[in-house]
Amino acid sequence: MNQTKLFSRWGLALVAVIALAIIALANTLFGGVRMDLTENKLYTLSDGARNILRDLDEPINLYFFYSRDAASDVPAISTYAARVREMLREMEDIGGDKVRLTEINPEPFSEAEDRAAEFGLQGVPLDAGETLYFGLAGTNSVDEVQVIPFFQLNQESLLEYDLAKLIYQLSQQFKPTLGLISGLDMGGSFNPQTMQPGREWMLLDQLRQFFLVEEIDAGAESLPEDIESLMVVHPAGLSDELLYAIDQFVLGGGGTLVFVDPFAETAAQSSMGMADDPKPTSSDLATLLEPWGLTMDPQQVVGDGANALAIQSRSGAPAYHLGLIGLGGESLSQDDVITQGLDSVNFGYAGALKISDSAELEITPLIQSSAESALIPAFRIQPGMDPNDLRRGFAPDDERYNLAVRLRGPAPSAFGDQPPAGVEPEAHRSQSDAPINLVVVADTDVLRDNLWVQVQNFFGQTMATPFASNGDLVVNAVDNLLGSSDLIGIRARASFSRPFEVVEQLKRQAEGRYLETERELQAALRDTERKITELQSQGGEGDAFILTPEQQDAIEQFRQEKVRIRRQLRDVQHELNKDIEQLGTTLKFINIGLVPLLLALGALVIGWRRAHRRAA
């Protein structure tokens, strides 16, 4: 017996030694081998990042500042830091001698800490009195500096994009020039509603990271000659001279991105309290787009029951707003690099772009609504309105509406063979020099911060956390119109959120049923209350409060009816949540209980089989 135990112990020791030897050998032979089993290959560099790294002409120095000791008690930071380090090393491997990575542990009161401060990195104080540095600084051959002040945990999905963007910015000697014509104030003027100065839209900040943005006054009559691409936002009331300049720029091969809108909420809000100088709330650029085969009814907005966004209603309860829609999945074209791979794009009161049957240009939808859509008169849209008002009477017409399209191909001038009267150009293009490249989006609110990005102050620095791909859509479009595509591929895979689509669909269906039943019950309740009031007001002069026994019985019956209807309303509200709660319970069981249950069942089966063998 003792000899058996001895052999067993030696056997276990031998197994342990063999296991350690195998692990050591595997580390030696396969230390550089990595396998990414995640669904979206989150730990593998995209082709766009690889192209940026391989195309570097000059060395890029990367300084990864990480307070290793201070972060040792913060597991979330330590885990994320390991991923940052791993990705930086892979970039260093692919970049070869053009990427030089240095990791620095900035200890308190050290020269390394002073250097982190010089770069502008953000030190975050911890409870233990220590300061945590967790950021990146990059420099190029002309000592230009780009930094990521602090790697935010909630932006982990953007890690590859942020790193590649930093390297890309350092590798660019000159930024391409983007001309911007905007009929909306995107720069953050005084807000009459909050009585506070507004903040510049984050989209401008994002565009300036890649392009030299040259703003052009909407009242101008010509375009600067140095712009390489053009972005036009809410072109309401542009002069013929400027419209003609845009026409000629497009025909000359200038890539152009246009945002029109049947209801620009920004303009509507700006006009509140300014009756003497109202801002136009709609724009369609019909002068240029109609001759090219594209129209938009400025009196209609698209409502989409399947993609309505949930907002807080006047009652405080969440409600789905048909005019505020979030489109992803099959609504975004996967055949065009601009929208390929984007997670979702949020729109606010978008219009429907209609392609003419006689259009000679190639017009391709980029973003479409679902088949549960219908057009809603724009006059029904009011700032601060109750979203439930739009749902009542809403009937989808099974048509998918175009919210963004691309126009390509040879195009004639929208002004024909002659420039408009009073304009004397040096040369008039009646036909495009080459196929034009134009992207049109039927919404301007898509550019506003509240529909795609959360901006907050982080220890004195402005941090932007996108929750939709609106910004990526715009930068992708400008990138593509300028002929660049490397960063587009990285942005396309940056977000990997997976919403509970079944739950959201169930909520919308339940709410639709609830609203219809609620409307009927509310009407019955109002009718009952009206009858009670009529009965109570009956009676002759001087005895208005004296009712006959029959009238008192009738009032009592109506009061009971009122109680019954109110009870029904509560039941309807209960039914609204019942299906959702059942689905939530099922999901919790699958996520929490199913795996342990399967393991327990497996253990019972194994135990039963062993017991059966011994008995045999």
PDB file of N, CA and C in Angstrom, residues 311-319:
ATOM      1  N   ILE A 311     -36.290  58.038 -26.111  1.00  0.00           N
ATOM      2  CA  ILE A 311     -35.944  59.254 -25.386  1.00  0.00           C
ATOM      3  C   ILE A 311     -36.917  59.394 -24.219  1.00  0.00           C
ATOM      4  N   GLN A 312     -36.671  60.375 -23.396  1.00  0.00           N
ATOM      5  CA  GLN A 312     -37.552  60.601 -22.245  1.00  0.00           C
ATOM      6  C   GLN A 312     -38.737  61.480 -22.676  1.00  0.00           C
ATOM      7  N   SER A 313     -39.945  61.001 -22.431  1.00  0.00           N
ATOM      8  CA  SER A 313     -41.134  61.765 -22.806  1.00  0.00           C
ATOM      9  C   SER A 313     -41.435  62.820 -21.737  1.00  0.00           C
ATOM     10  N   ARG A 314     -42.486  63.591 -21.968  1.00  0.00           N
ATOM     11  CA  ARG A 314     -42.849  64.634 -21.008  1.00  0.00           C
ATOM     12  C   ARG A 314     -43.220  64.044 -19.655  1.00  0.00           C
ATOM     13  N   SER A 315     -43.794  62.827 -19.681  1.00  0.00           N
ATOM     14  CA  SER A 315     -44.190  62.195 -18.419  1.00  0.00           C
ATOM     15  C   SER A 315     -43.002  61.639 -17.653  1.00  0.00           C
ATOM     16  N   GLY A 316     -41.828  61.649 -18.284  1.00  0.00           N
ATOM     17  CA  GLY A 316     -40.637  61.101 -17.642  1.00  0.00           C
ATOM     18  C   GLY A 316     -40.357  59.676 -18.026  1.00  0.00           C
ATOM     19  N   ALA A 317     -41.329  59.006 -18.634  1.00  0.00           N
ATOM     20  CA  ALA A 317     -41.136  57.618 -19.048  1.00  0.00           C
ATOM     21  C   ALA A 317     -40.434  57.583 -20.408  1.00  0.00           C
ATOM     22  N   PRO A 318     -39.634  56.554 -20.663  1.00  0.00           N
ATOM     23  CA  PRO A 318     -38.995  56.451 -21.980  1.00  0.00           C
ATOM     24  C   PRO A 318     -40.020  56.177 -23.065  1.00  0.00           C
ATOM     25  N   ALA A 319     -39.793  56.763 -24.222  1.00  0.00           N
ATOM     26  CA  ALA A 319     -40.710  56.577 -25.355  1.00  0.00           C
ATOM     27  C   ALA A 319     -39.899  56.607 -26.643  1.00  0.00           C
TER      28      ALA A 319
END
